[in-house]
Amino acid sequence: MTPAFDVLRSAYAELTVTDLAASRAFYVDLLGLVVSHEDDEAIYLRGWEERLHHSIVLRQGPVAGVRRIGFRVRSEDDLAPLAARLEALGSTVSWVDGELRGMGRALRATDPFGFPLEFFYAIEQFPTQLQRFDIQRGAPIMRFDHFNFHSPQVETTFAFWQQLGFRCSEYISTDGENEQIAGAWLLRKPGVHDVALTLGTGPRLHHIGLYVAEPAGVLHACDQLAAAEHSYTIERGPGRHGVSNAFFVYLRDPDGHRVELYSCDYYTGDPDLKPLRWSVSDPRCRSFWGTRAPDSWYEESSLLLTADGSTVPTFAAGVDERQARTEVMA
Amino acid sequence: MTPAFDVLRSAYAELTVTDLAASRAFYVDLLGLVVSHEDDEAIYLRGWEERLHHSIVLRQGPVAGVRRIGFRVRSEDDLAPLAARLEALGSTVSWVDGELRGMGRALRATDPFGFPLEFFYAIEQFPTQLQRFDIQRGAPIMRFDHFNFHSPQVETTFAFWQQLGFRCSEYISTDGENEQIAGAWLLRKPGVHDVALTLGTGPRLHHIGLYVAEPAGVLHACDQLAAAEHSYTIERGPGRHGVSNAFFVYLRDPDGHRVELYSCDYYTGDPDLKPLRWSVSDPRCRSFWGTRAPDSWYEESSLLLTADGSTVPTFAAGVDERQARTEVMA
Amino acid sequence: MTPAFDVLRSAYAELTVTDLAASRAFYVDLLGLVVSHEDDEAIYLRGWEERLHHSIVLRQGPVAGVRRIGFRVRSEDDLAPLAARLEALGSTVSWVDGELRGMGRALRATDPFGFPLEFFYAIEQFPTQLQRFDIQRGAPIMRFDHFNFHSPQVETTFAFWQQLGFRCSEYISTDGENEQIAGAWLLRKPGVHDVALTLGTGPRLHHIGLYVAEPAGVLHACDQLAAAEHSYTIERGPGRHGVSNAFFVYLRDPDGHRVELYSCDYYTGDPDLKPLRWSVSDPRCRSFWGTRAPDSWYEESSLLLTADGSTVPTFAAGVDERQARTEVMA
Amino acid sequence: MTPAFDVLRSAYAELTVTDLAASRAFYVDLLGLVVSHEDDEAIYLRGWEERLHHSIVLRQGPVAGVRRIGFRVRSEDDLAPLAARLEALGSTVSWVDGELRGMGRALRATDPFGFPLEFFYAIEQFPTQLQRFDIQRGAPIMRFDHFNFHSPQVETTFAFWQQLGFRCSEYISTDGENEQIAGAWLLRKPGVHDVALTLGTGPRLHHIGLYVAEPAGVLHACDQLAAAEHSYTIERGPGRHGVSNAFFVYLRDPDGHRVELYSCDYYTGDPDLKPLRWSVSDPRCRSFWGTRAPDSWYEESSLLLTADGSTVPTFAAGVDERQARTEVMA
C-alpha cells in the first residue's frame, strides 16, 4: 500500500551539548559547518550546499542527549495522515509551531521504541553556499545525510519504518533457516539511507551521517582535526564500508555524539531496486578493507531525551553483544 | 496540478553509429563502460553502479543519429495516463513490447518538437558492479545522468516538460523587462537535471551526461584518452560549470555524438527548491573559471532520427546564434 | 667536466608590482601563501612546506617587472667558483650582503642574455607549516618549483645553463636533418626542471612554477579564484602537459606576472636519465589533451629589470612567432 | 667530512618468495607493477615512471627472506671508495658482475648488523610508462621509495649510515637528559628517506616503501585488494604518519613481506635542513590521526638471508618491546 503521505528525507538533528562553546569549536571552527543563527542557548548549522535553515541544532543542556530526529515531508498536507499513521503504529504525537528558530508547524512523535521524531514542511531557507569556494573552510560537508539508530529490536523497528514508506537498500541477516535481520538501511530520498537500524543496546542514536563531496574531503577533515590537536575525536576510520560503499570516518564531538563523514553514496530511486543482502558472517559488510573497529564504536551511542529532558531507558540487544560487535555492524 | 503519472528519471539513449567496432573501442575499451550484451547489430552498455540492462545502446546504422531518448516511469500503471498527457500536448504515441533487448512494454512518443522519446518500466536487471574495483577499468562512470537538448524554442519546450512533471533547478534568462529563458535545467530525480534545454539549432541532442564519481575520475578519463592517442575526442574542458556546479569534460565519440562526463551534482529533492537564476550576461554560468568553449560545442549536435530512420529537420534559433554562443550555454 | 660548484635548485623570485595591496589579495588571501614578513615596501612569502625565509618577494615599484631570479647553492664555498664561471661565460657579477630581508651574502649576475640572476646560501629559516592543516587556507601550494624563460635564443641559453651544471630532462626539437632545440627543461634538484627555456620574444620571464600537492589542489585554486570573482586571473587550463607530465593551471597576477600551479612531477635524480625528446610537430607535448592555449600565453611575459630599475630590451624569436605558438611551447 | 663516493638513493629489493605465482598475482595483477622480465625463477618489476630494469625482484626460494637491499651510486667510480668505507666500518664486501638480469658490476656488502646490501651503477633501462595511462592498471605505484629496517641498535645503525653520507630528516627520541634515538629517517635523494631505522627485534626488514602519486591512489589499492577478496593483505591503514607526513597503507604480500604504499613526501634537498624531532611520548609521530596499529605491525618483519641462503639471527631490542610498540614506531 502506498502511504497517503510522503516523507521526503531525514533533515535535521537537535542535540543537547554540555558546553556550547566547545561544540562550536568542533562543528564550526574545525568541521566548517555554516552558522545560520546562534545565541546563548543554541547554534543552528547547515552544510555548504544546504538551503534549509538548519540540519544540526546544538542546544546547551544539563546532559548530552538527542532532543529531536527530524524529517521533512513533501507538503503541509502530508502531516495529518502521517500523524494518524504514527498513532496507529503506537506512537504518541503532538504539534508545535515555531518552536525552533526558522521553523513553522511541526508534528512531533515519540515512536513505540522511544525515539523523539519530528516531521515538518515549513522552514525558512538561505541561499546555498555551494559555490562560495572562497569563504568555505574546514571539511567539505555538503549536507545532512542520515540517522543511524542503535536498537535491540531491529526487525520490529524495521517494520515500523516500512509502514512510514521507507524502502530498504541493503541489509545484514543471519544465515540458515531462521534468517534474522541484524541491520537495515532504509531510505526515502534516493541514496542508500535516511535511517539505518543496527543491533545494539537501545533505543539510542548511534550517529548522524553528513555527506562529504569525495573521499579526499574525509581525509582533509582528519588532517585538520589532528593538526588542531583533536585527533582524539577520530574514533574509527577513515575506511570503506561494504554496506553502502561509503568512504567514512566516525568522529565523536565534545559530548561524545558520533558524527559520520560519509561519501560515495549511490542512486537508489528506482522502486524495484532489490535490496542487497550481506551475511553476518561476511566480514566485508562492516569493513570492506578488514580494519577492526574499536569497541567504543559498538558499545557507545547517544541517549535519547524525552520531552521533559530526562533520558530514555535502554535495553540490551537480545543477542550476545560481543557477537553483534563482530558480525552485525557496518 | 500533480501529474497522474510519475516519470522517475532519464534512463537511456539509443544512438546509431556508423562503425560499431570503433564505437566499442571508445565506450568500452577507453571509457570502461560495462557490456550487458553485444552482437553484430548493437552493443548494450551500463555504468559501474547501474543494474538496469542498459543506459546506452549503440546500434550500427547508415547514419549517426539519435533513435531513442529513454525515461523510466515508476510503474506500468504510469504509462497509460502519460500517453494521454503526451497526446494532449501534441505528441504522437505508439507502443512496443520487447523491441530492445532486456526490455518489455514501452511507450514511444514523438514530441511536438520532433524528439523521439520513450517511457518504460519493464526492464531486466543485472547485479551492480559498484564494488568490483578489481575488474573495473577506464573511467569511473557510475550511471546515466541526463540529456541536453538543443532547441530553437526553449520556452515552449520548457513548458512541455513542465507538463510532464519536470521541475526546474536552474535557468538562464535575459535581463530587462521581457525576460526570456535561454536555458533550463529540469529534473525528476533529485539531482540538477534529467533534461537540460539550451538555445540552439534544433531539435537536436546536444549531449548525454554520464555521472562520474569525482573530478579525479574526469581527469583520469582525459589521461587515458590522450595516452591512447584519442585526445581529439576531448572537445571542451575539463572545467567547472557555474550552472549545476558540474566538473565536466565533453567528449565526441567516433560519430560526433557528444558525451559529458559529469561530476559534483547536488541534492534537489525538496519540492520548494527555488530555481537558481543566471543572467545571460554572467560569464560564470557557462564557465565558472572563464575558459572559452570551442565553436563546435555551440554549433554541433546529434541529429534526431524518425521511426523510419530519416533525420529530423532542424531550425535555427530565433536569436542570433553568435549571441547564443557567448551568452546562453552553460 | 663536473663544475667546482653546486647549484642546489631554483629558490625564489623577486617581482615588482604596482599595487602591493592587490598583489597581497591575490597571493595571500586567494592563493594562501604564508607571509614571512611584510611592510609597506615588500611582502615575503613562502609555501606550506617551505622553511627558507621566502620563495616569492613582491616589491612595490613603478612598473611591473622581474628584479631577481634566485637560486640556492650548497654552501658559501660554492659562490666564488660560480662567480668565476659566470664571468667566464660573459656575465657581469656583483656581491650583496643582507640586501633582502632574511638573507646574507649573495652573488648577483646579469647573464649574457640579460636575466638578473642571484645565487645564495645564507638565509634564515622558519618552521615548516606542512602539517598545520588547521591554519592552512587557499590552495595547497607546497613550494617553489621552477622558472620558465622566454628566449629568442634557446640553444645558446641552453648551453649557458649546461655550463652551470644543469641537466636536461626533456626537450622539444625540430624534425629533419638540422635538428634545432625549441624548448628545454633543465634541472639541478631531481624533478623535471628548475629552469625551462622556451622560444619566444625575450629575454623575459614566462612564469614561475609553484608546486601543488595534487591535481585536486589545482582545481581547488580555480574554484576559489572564480568564487571570489577573480576567474579572469585564470589564463590557461587546468590541463595536462605532455612535457613534464604536469597537471597545471596558469594564472596571471594583478600585474600580469604569470604563475603556474604545477603538480605531478617525477624523479630525475639518476645521472644517466636520458632526456625525453618531443617533436615540435607532436601536439601532445604542449597539451596532452589537445586543449588550445590562448594567444596571450605565447605572446606575453614579464619584463626583466636591470639594477637601476629600467626594463631589459627584448628581441623577437628568430622563427615565425605564430609557428612557435603552435609548435614549440608546452 | 664529505664522502668520496655518492650513493644516489635506495633502488631495489630482492625478496625470496615461496610461491612465485601467488606473488605475481599480488604484485602484478592486483598492485599493477610493470613486469620487466619473468621466468620460472624470478620476476623483475618496476613502477610506472621507473626506467631502471627493476626495483623489486621476486625470486622463488625455499623460505621467504630478504636477499638484497639495493642502492644506486652516481658512477662506477664511486664503488671502490665505497667498498673501502664499508670495510672500514666493519662490513664484508664482495663483487659480482651480471648476477641479476639487466645489471652489471655490483658491490655487495654484509654490514656489521647483518643487512645484505648492494651498491651498483650499471643497469639496463626501459622507456618510462609514466604517461601510458591507457595500459596502466591497479594502483598508481610510481617508483621505489625507501627501506625500513627493524633494528635493536638504532643509534649504532644510525651512525653507520651517516658514515655512508646519509642525512637525517626526522627522528624520534626519548625525553629527558639521556636522549636516545629510537627511530631515524635517513636520506640521500631529497625526499624524507631512503632508509628508516626503527627500534625492534632485528636485523630485519620492516618494509619496503613504494611511492604512490596521491592519497586517492592508496585508497584505490585498498578497494582493489578488497574487491579481489584480498583484504587480509591490508595490515595497517590507510592513515597519516606524523613522521614524514606520509599518507600510507601497509600491505603484507603472500609471504608476509610488508609493502608500504606511500604518498605525500616533501623536499629535503637543502643541506642545512634541520631534522624534525618527535618525542617518543607524542602519539602523533606514529599516527597523526590517533589510529592504533595492530601488534603484528610492531612485531613482525622479514628475515634477512645470508649469501648461502640461511636466515640471519635476530636479537630483541634492548628496551621493553611493548614500550617500543606504543612509543617508537611511526
PDB file of C-alpha atoms in Angstrom, chain C residues 89-283:
ATOM      1  CA  LEU C  89      80.539  32.830 -19.612  1.00  0.00           C
ATOM      2  CA  GLY C  90      80.118  36.555 -20.187  1.00  0.00           C
ATOM      3  CA  SER C  91      78.062  37.596 -17.172  1.00  0.00           C
ATOM      4  CA  THR C  92      78.671  40.636 -15.038  1.00  0.00           C
ATOM      5  CA  VAL C  93      78.726  39.801 -11.347  1.00  0.00           C
ATOM      6  CA  SER C  94      78.465  41.667  -8.071  1.00  0.00           C
ATOM      7  CA  TRP C  95      78.044  40.882  -4.425  1.00  0.00           C
ATOM      8  CA  VAL C  96      75.472  41.987  -1.889  1.00  0.00           C
ATOM      9  CA  ASP C  97      75.074  41.188   1.757  1.00  0.00           C
ATOM     10  CA  GLY C  98      71.768  41.312   3.569  1.00  0.00           C
ATOM     11  CA  GLU C  99      70.028  43.347   0.935  1.00  0.00           C
ATOM     12  CA  LEU C 100      66.887  41.247   1.130  1.00  0.00           C
ATOM     13  CA  ARG C 101      65.297  40.547   4.466  1.00  0.00           C
ATOM     14  CA  GLY C 102      66.390  37.258   5.990  1.00  0.00           C
ATOM     15  CA  MET C 103      69.295  36.839   3.583  1.00  0.00           C
ATOM     16  CA  GLY C 104      73.069  37.131   3.946  1.00  0.00           C
ATOM     17  CA  ARG C 105      75.746  37.349   1.292  1.00  0.00           C
ATOM     18  CA  ALA C 106      74.618  36.723  -2.260  1.00  0.00           C
ATOM     19  CA  LEU C 107      76.187  36.647  -5.689  1.00  0.00           C
ATOM     20  CA  ARG C 108      74.364  38.649  -8.297  1.00  0.00           C
ATOM     21  CA  ALA C 109      74.856  38.240 -12.017  1.00  0.00           C
ATOM     22  CA  THR C 110      73.414  39.632 -15.165  1.00  0.00           C
ATOM     23  CA  ASP C 111      73.826  36.793 -17.628  1.00  0.00           C
ATOM     24  CA  PRO C 112      74.760  37.385 -21.278  1.00  0.00           C
ATOM     25  CA  PHE C 113      71.089  37.404 -22.222  1.00  0.00           C
ATOM     26  CA  GLY C 114      70.006  39.930 -19.631  1.00  0.00           C
ATOM     27  CA  PHE C 115      68.497  37.751 -16.900  1.00  0.00           C
ATOM     28  CA  PRO C 116      69.053  39.190 -13.381  1.00  0.00           C
ATOM     29  CA  LEU C 117      70.262  36.114 -11.525  1.00  0.00           C
ATOM     30  CA  GLU C 118      71.166  35.643  -7.901  1.00  0.00           C
ATOM     31  CA  PHE C 119      72.910  32.761  -6.149  1.00  0.00           C
ATOM     32  CA  PHE C 120      72.991  32.459  -2.368  1.00  0.00           C
ATOM     33  CA  TYR C 121      73.445  30.106   0.518  1.00  0.00           C
ATOM     34  CA  ALA C 122      72.784  32.202   3.629  1.00  0.00           C
ATOM     35  CA  ILE C 123      69.136  32.644   4.541  1.00  0.00           C
ATOM     36  CA  GLU C 124      67.028  32.463   7.668  1.00  0.00           C
ATOM     37  CA  GLN C 125      64.653  29.583   8.207  1.00  0.00           C
ATOM     38  CA  PHE C 126      61.164  29.237   9.632  1.00  0.00           C
ATOM     39  CA  PRO C 127      59.424  26.138  10.951  1.00  0.00           C
ATOM     40  CA  THR C 128      57.616  24.276   8.197  1.00  0.00           C
ATOM     41  CA  GLN C 129      53.815  24.530   8.144  1.00  0.00           C
ATOM     42  CA  LEU C 130      53.428  21.285   6.253  1.00  0.00           C
ATOM     43  CA  GLN C 131      51.231  19.712   8.901  1.00  0.00           C
ATOM     44  CA  ARG C 132      49.400  22.821  10.051  1.00  0.00           C
ATOM     45  CA  PHE C 133      46.299  21.660   8.191  1.00  0.00           C
ATOM     46  CA  ASP C 134      44.247  23.590  10.702  1.00  0.00           C
ATOM     47  CA  ILE C 135      45.523  27.019   9.685  1.00  0.00           C
ATOM     48  CA  GLN C 136      46.285  26.418   6.022  1.00  0.00           C
ATOM     49  CA  ARG C 137      43.945  28.202   3.665  1.00  0.00           C
ATOM     50  CA  GLY C 138      43.632  28.687  -0.069  1.00  0.00           C
ATOM     51  CA  ALA C 139      45.440  26.409  -2.493  1.00  0.00           C
ATOM     52  CA  PRO C 140      47.860  23.740  -1.251  1.00  0.00           C
ATOM     53  CA  ILE C 141      50.990  25.404  -2.653  1.00  0.00           C
ATOM     54  CA  MET C 142      53.813  23.414  -1.125  1.00  0.00           C
ATOM     55  CA  ARG C 143      56.958  25.036  -2.509  1.00  0.00           C
ATOM     56  CA  PHE C 144      58.658  26.977  -5.267  1.00  0.00           C
ATOM     57  CA  ASP C 145      59.382  24.701  -8.203  1.00  0.00           C
ATOM     58  CA  HIS C 146      60.861  26.399 -11.273  1.00  0.00           C
ATOM     59  CA  PHE C 147      61.386  29.364 -13.606  1.00  0.00           C
ATOM     60  CA  ASN C 148      60.339  29.371 -17.249  1.00  0.00           C
ATOM     61  CA  PHE C 149      62.168  31.828 -19.510  1.00  0.00           C
ATOM     62  CA  HIS C 150      61.079  33.193 -22.847  1.00  0.00           C
ATOM     63  CA  SER C 151      64.120  33.357 -25.042  1.00  0.00           C
ATOM     64  CA  PRO C 152      64.755  34.095 -28.714  1.00  0.00           C
ATOM     65  CA  GLN C 153      67.968  32.041 -28.457  1.00  0.00           C
ATOM     66  CA  VAL C 154      67.048  28.759 -26.844  1.00  0.00           C
ATOM     67  CA  GLU C 155      70.111  26.807 -27.970  1.00  0.00           C
ATOM     68  CA  THR C 156      72.623  29.382 -26.766  1.00  0.00           C
ATOM     69  CA  THR C 157      70.808  29.820 -23.492  1.00  0.00           C
ATOM     70  CA  PHE C 158      70.637  26.042 -23.082  1.00  0.00           C
ATOM     71  CA  ALA C 159      74.438  25.840 -23.478  1.00  0.00           C
ATOM     72  CA  PHE C 160      74.896  28.562 -20.857  1.00  0.00           C
ATOM     73  CA  TRP C 161      72.872  26.673 -18.244  1.00  0.00           C
ATOM     74  CA  GLN C 162      74.610  23.411 -19.005  1.00  0.00           C
ATOM     75  CA  GLN C 163      77.847  25.209 -18.132  1.00  0.00           C
ATOM     76  CA  LEU C 164      76.337  25.882 -14.713  1.00  0.00           C
ATOM     77  CA  GLY C 165      75.768  22.157 -14.241  1.00  0.00           C
ATOM     78  CA  PHE C 166      72.135  21.904 -15.273  1.00  0.00           C
ATOM     79  CA  ARG C 167      70.982  18.642 -16.863  1.00  0.00           C
ATOM     80  CA  CYS C 168      68.159  18.211 -19.346  1.00  0.00           C
ATOM     81  CA  SER C 169      65.084  16.081 -18.593  1.00  0.00           C
ATOM     82  CA  GLU C 170      63.011  16.800 -21.686  1.00  0.00           C
ATOM     83  CA  TYR C 171      63.291  18.907 -24.809  1.00  0.00           C
ATOM     84  CA  ILE C 172      61.423  19.807 -27.954  1.00  0.00           C
ATOM     85  CA  SER C 173      63.237  19.896 -31.257  1.00  0.00           C
ATOM     86  CA  THR C 174      62.590  20.263 -34.931  1.00  0.00           C
ATOM     87  CA  ASP C 175      62.430  17.225 -37.165  1.00  0.00           C
ATOM     88  CA  GLY C 176      64.740  16.559 -40.103  1.00  0.00           C
ATOM     89  CA  GLU C 177      68.426  16.998 -40.617  1.00  0.00           C
ATOM     90  CA  ASN C 178      69.136  20.288 -38.885  1.00  0.00           C
ATOM     91  CA  GLU C 179      67.581  19.490 -35.544  1.00  0.00           C
ATOM     92  CA  GLN C 180      67.053  22.655 -33.549  1.00  0.00           C
ATOM     93  CA  ILE C 181      66.068  22.763 -29.920  1.00  0.00           C
ATOM     94  CA  ALA C 182      62.997  24.893 -29.405  1.00  0.00           C
ATOM     95  CA  GLY C 183      62.352  24.150 -25.750  1.00  0.00           C
ATOM     96  CA  ALA C 184      64.384  22.613 -22.938  1.00  0.00           C
ATOM     97  CA  TRP C 185      63.667  21.595 -19.341  1.00  0.00           C
ATOM     98  CA  LEU C 186      66.778  21.845 -17.178  1.00  0.00           C
ATOM     99  CA  LEU C 187      67.275  20.673 -13.648  1.00  0.00           C
ATOM    100  CA  ARG C 188      69.519  20.600 -10.621  1.00  0.00           C
ATOM    101  CA  LYS C 189      67.121  19.218  -7.996  1.00  0.00           C
ATOM    102  CA  PRO C 190      65.746  15.857  -9.131  1.00  0.00           C
ATOM    103  CA  GLY C 191      62.390  16.954 -10.534  1.00  0.00           C
ATOM    104  CA  VAL C 192      61.648  17.789 -14.135  1.00  0.00           C
ATOM    105  CA  HIS C 193      63.099  21.283 -14.009  1.00  0.00           C
ATOM    106  CA  ASP C 194      64.499  24.277 -12.209  1.00  0.00           C
ATOM    107  CA  VAL C 195      64.698  26.304 -15.399  1.00  0.00           C
ATOM    108  CA  ALA C 196      62.739  25.842 -18.605  1.00  0.00           C
ATOM    109  CA  LEU C 197      63.702  27.632 -21.787  1.00  0.00           C
ATOM    110  CA  THR C 198      61.039  28.180 -24.403  1.00  0.00           C
ATOM    111  CA  LEU C 199      61.271  30.003 -27.682  1.00  0.00           C
ATOM    112  CA  GLY C 200      59.705  33.444 -27.700  1.00  0.00           C
ATOM    113  CA  THR C 201      60.351  37.159 -27.576  1.00  0.00           C
ATOM    114  CA  GLY C 202      62.875  37.670 -24.813  1.00  0.00           C
ATOM    115  CA  PRO C 203      64.675  37.755 -22.545  1.00  0.00           C
ATOM    116  CA  ARG C 204      61.560  37.642 -20.413  1.00  0.00           C
ATOM    117  CA  LEU C 205      60.218  35.519 -17.575  1.00  0.00           C
ATOM    118  CA  HIS C 206      57.352  33.439 -18.888  1.00  0.00           C
ATOM    119  CA  HIS C 207      56.281  32.175 -15.478  1.00  0.00           C
ATOM    120  CA  ILE C 208      57.230  30.934 -12.066  1.00  0.00           C
ATOM    121  CA  GLY C 209      56.084  27.423 -11.190  1.00  0.00           C
ATOM    122  CA  LEU C 210      54.763  26.607  -7.734  1.00  0.00           C
ATOM    123  CA  TYR C 211      54.356  23.006  -6.689  1.00  0.00           C
ATOM    124  CA  VAL C 212      50.889  21.909  -5.617  1.00  0.00           C
ATOM    125  CA  ALA C 213      50.424  18.607  -3.841  1.00  0.00           C
ATOM    126  CA  GLU C 214      47.955  17.017  -6.240  1.00  0.00           C
ATOM    127  CA  PRO C 215      45.674  17.844  -9.184  1.00  0.00           C
ATOM    128  CA  ALA C 216      42.707  18.375  -6.858  1.00  0.00           C
ATOM    129  CA  GLY C 217      44.648  21.283  -5.346  1.00  0.00           C
ATOM    130  CA  VAL C 218      44.920  22.919  -8.742  1.00  0.00           C
ATOM    131  CA  LEU C 219      41.161  22.590  -9.260  1.00  0.00           C
ATOM    132  CA  HIS C 220      40.519  23.970  -5.795  1.00  0.00           C
ATOM    133  CA  ALA C 221      42.601  27.047  -6.571  1.00  0.00           C
ATOM    134  CA  CYS C 222      40.489  27.695  -9.670  1.00  0.00           C
ATOM    135  CA  ASP C 223      37.261  27.320  -7.733  1.00  0.00           C
ATOM    136  CA  GLN C 224      38.411  29.753  -5.091  1.00  0.00           C
ATOM    137  CA  LEU C 225      39.573  32.341  -7.600  1.00  0.00           C
ATOM    138  CA  ALA C 226      36.310  32.104  -9.532  1.00  0.00           C
ATOM    139  CA  ALA C 227      34.150  32.277  -6.408  1.00  0.00           C
ATOM    140  CA  ALA C 228      35.998  35.440  -5.438  1.00  0.00           C
ATOM    141  CA  GLU C 229      35.238  36.864  -8.889  1.00  0.00           C
ATOM    142  CA  HIS C 230      38.837  36.515  -9.999  1.00  0.00           C
ATOM    143  CA  SER C 231      38.286  33.999 -12.768  1.00  0.00           C
ATOM    144  CA  TYR C 232      39.940  36.490 -15.138  1.00  0.00           C
ATOM    145  CA  THR C 233      43.222  35.560 -13.492  1.00  0.00           C
ATOM    146  CA  ILE C 234      42.940  32.013 -14.917  1.00  0.00           C
ATOM    147  CA  GLU C 235      44.701  32.202 -18.262  1.00  0.00           C
ATOM    148  CA  ARG C 236      45.193  28.614 -19.354  1.00  0.00           C
ATOM    149  CA  GLY C 237      43.997  25.262 -18.072  1.00  0.00           C
ATOM    150  CA  PRO C 238      43.667  23.374 -15.909  1.00  0.00           C
ATOM    151  CA  GLY C 239      45.195  20.753 -18.130  1.00  0.00           C
ATOM    152  CA  ARG C 240      47.953  18.244 -18.613  1.00  0.00           C
ATOM    153  CA  HIS C 241      51.284  18.943 -20.288  1.00  0.00           C
ATOM    154  CA  GLY C 242      52.875  16.180 -22.297  1.00  0.00           C
ATOM    155  CA  VAL C 243      56.286  17.607 -21.458  1.00  0.00           C
ATOM    156  CA  SER C 244      56.867  17.086 -17.729  1.00  0.00           C
ATOM    157  CA  ASN C 245      53.516  15.321 -17.222  1.00  0.00           C
ATOM    158  CA  ALA C 246      52.431  18.363 -15.196  1.00  0.00           C
ATOM    159  CA  PHE C 247      48.824  18.858 -14.280  1.00  0.00           C
ATOM    160  CA  PHE C 248      48.782  22.641 -14.416  1.00  0.00           C
ATOM    161  CA  VAL C 249      46.901  25.882 -14.378  1.00  0.00           C
ATOM    162  CA  TYR C 250      48.397  29.238 -15.408  1.00  0.00           C
ATOM    163  CA  LEU C 251      47.305  32.322 -13.523  1.00  0.00           C
ATOM    164  CA  ARG C 252      48.086  35.983 -14.112  1.00  0.00           C
ATOM    165  CA  ASP C 253      48.632  38.089 -11.027  1.00  0.00           C
ATOM    166  CA  PRO C 254      47.272  41.658 -10.857  1.00  0.00           C
ATOM    167  CA  ASP C 255      50.329  42.925 -12.767  1.00  0.00           C
ATOM    168  CA  GLY C 256      50.243  40.164 -15.335  1.00  0.00           C
ATOM    169  CA  HIS C 257      53.065  38.100 -13.830  1.00  0.00           C
ATOM    170  CA  ARG C 258      52.294  34.509 -14.733  1.00  0.00           C
ATOM    171  CA  VAL C 259      52.161  31.826 -12.040  1.00  0.00           C
ATOM    172  CA  GLU C 260      51.884  28.150 -12.841  1.00  0.00           C
ATOM    173  CA  LEU C 261      50.338  25.887 -10.242  1.00  0.00           C
ATOM    174  CA  TYR C 262      52.137  22.677 -11.041  1.00  0.00           C
ATOM    175  CA  SER C 263      51.597  19.122  -9.840  1.00  0.00           C
ATOM    176  CA  CYS C 264      52.628  15.585 -10.891  1.00  0.00           C
ATOM    177  CA  ASP C 265      56.390  15.936 -11.267  1.00  0.00           C
ATOM    178  CA  TYR C 266      58.609  12.838 -11.413  1.00  0.00           C
ATOM    179  CA  TYR C 267      62.056  11.778 -10.162  1.00  0.00           C
ATOM    180  CA  THR C 268      65.061  12.678 -12.330  1.00  0.00           C
ATOM    181  CA  GLY C 269      67.996  12.294  -9.973  1.00  0.00           C
ATOM    182  CA  ASP C 270      69.842   9.464 -11.700  1.00  0.00           C
ATOM    183  CA  PRO C 271      72.701  10.981 -13.728  1.00  0.00           C
ATOM    184  CA  ASP C 272      72.147   8.791 -16.777  1.00  0.00           C
ATOM    185  CA  LEU C 273      68.498   9.779 -17.164  1.00  0.00           C
ATOM    186  CA  LYS C 274      68.065  10.066 -20.898  1.00  0.00           C
ATOM    187  CA  PRO C 275      66.260  13.273 -21.876  1.00  0.00           C
ATOM    188  CA  LEU C 276      62.876  12.685 -23.453  1.00  0.00           C
ATOM    189  CA  ARG C 277      62.597  14.215 -26.892  1.00  0.00           C
ATOM    190  CA  TRP C 278      59.362  15.642 -28.246  1.00  0.00           C
ATOM    191  CA  SER C 279      58.977  16.636 -31.861  1.00  0.00           C
ATOM    192  CA  VAL C 280      57.697  20.157 -32.474  1.00  0.00           C
ATOM    193  CA  SER C 281      55.085  18.505 -34.657  1.00  0.00           C
ATOM    194  CA  ASP C 282      53.677  16.382 -31.819  1.00  0.00           C
ATOM    195  CA  PRO C 283      50.705  18.326 -30.461  1.00  0.00           C
TER     196      PRO C 283
END
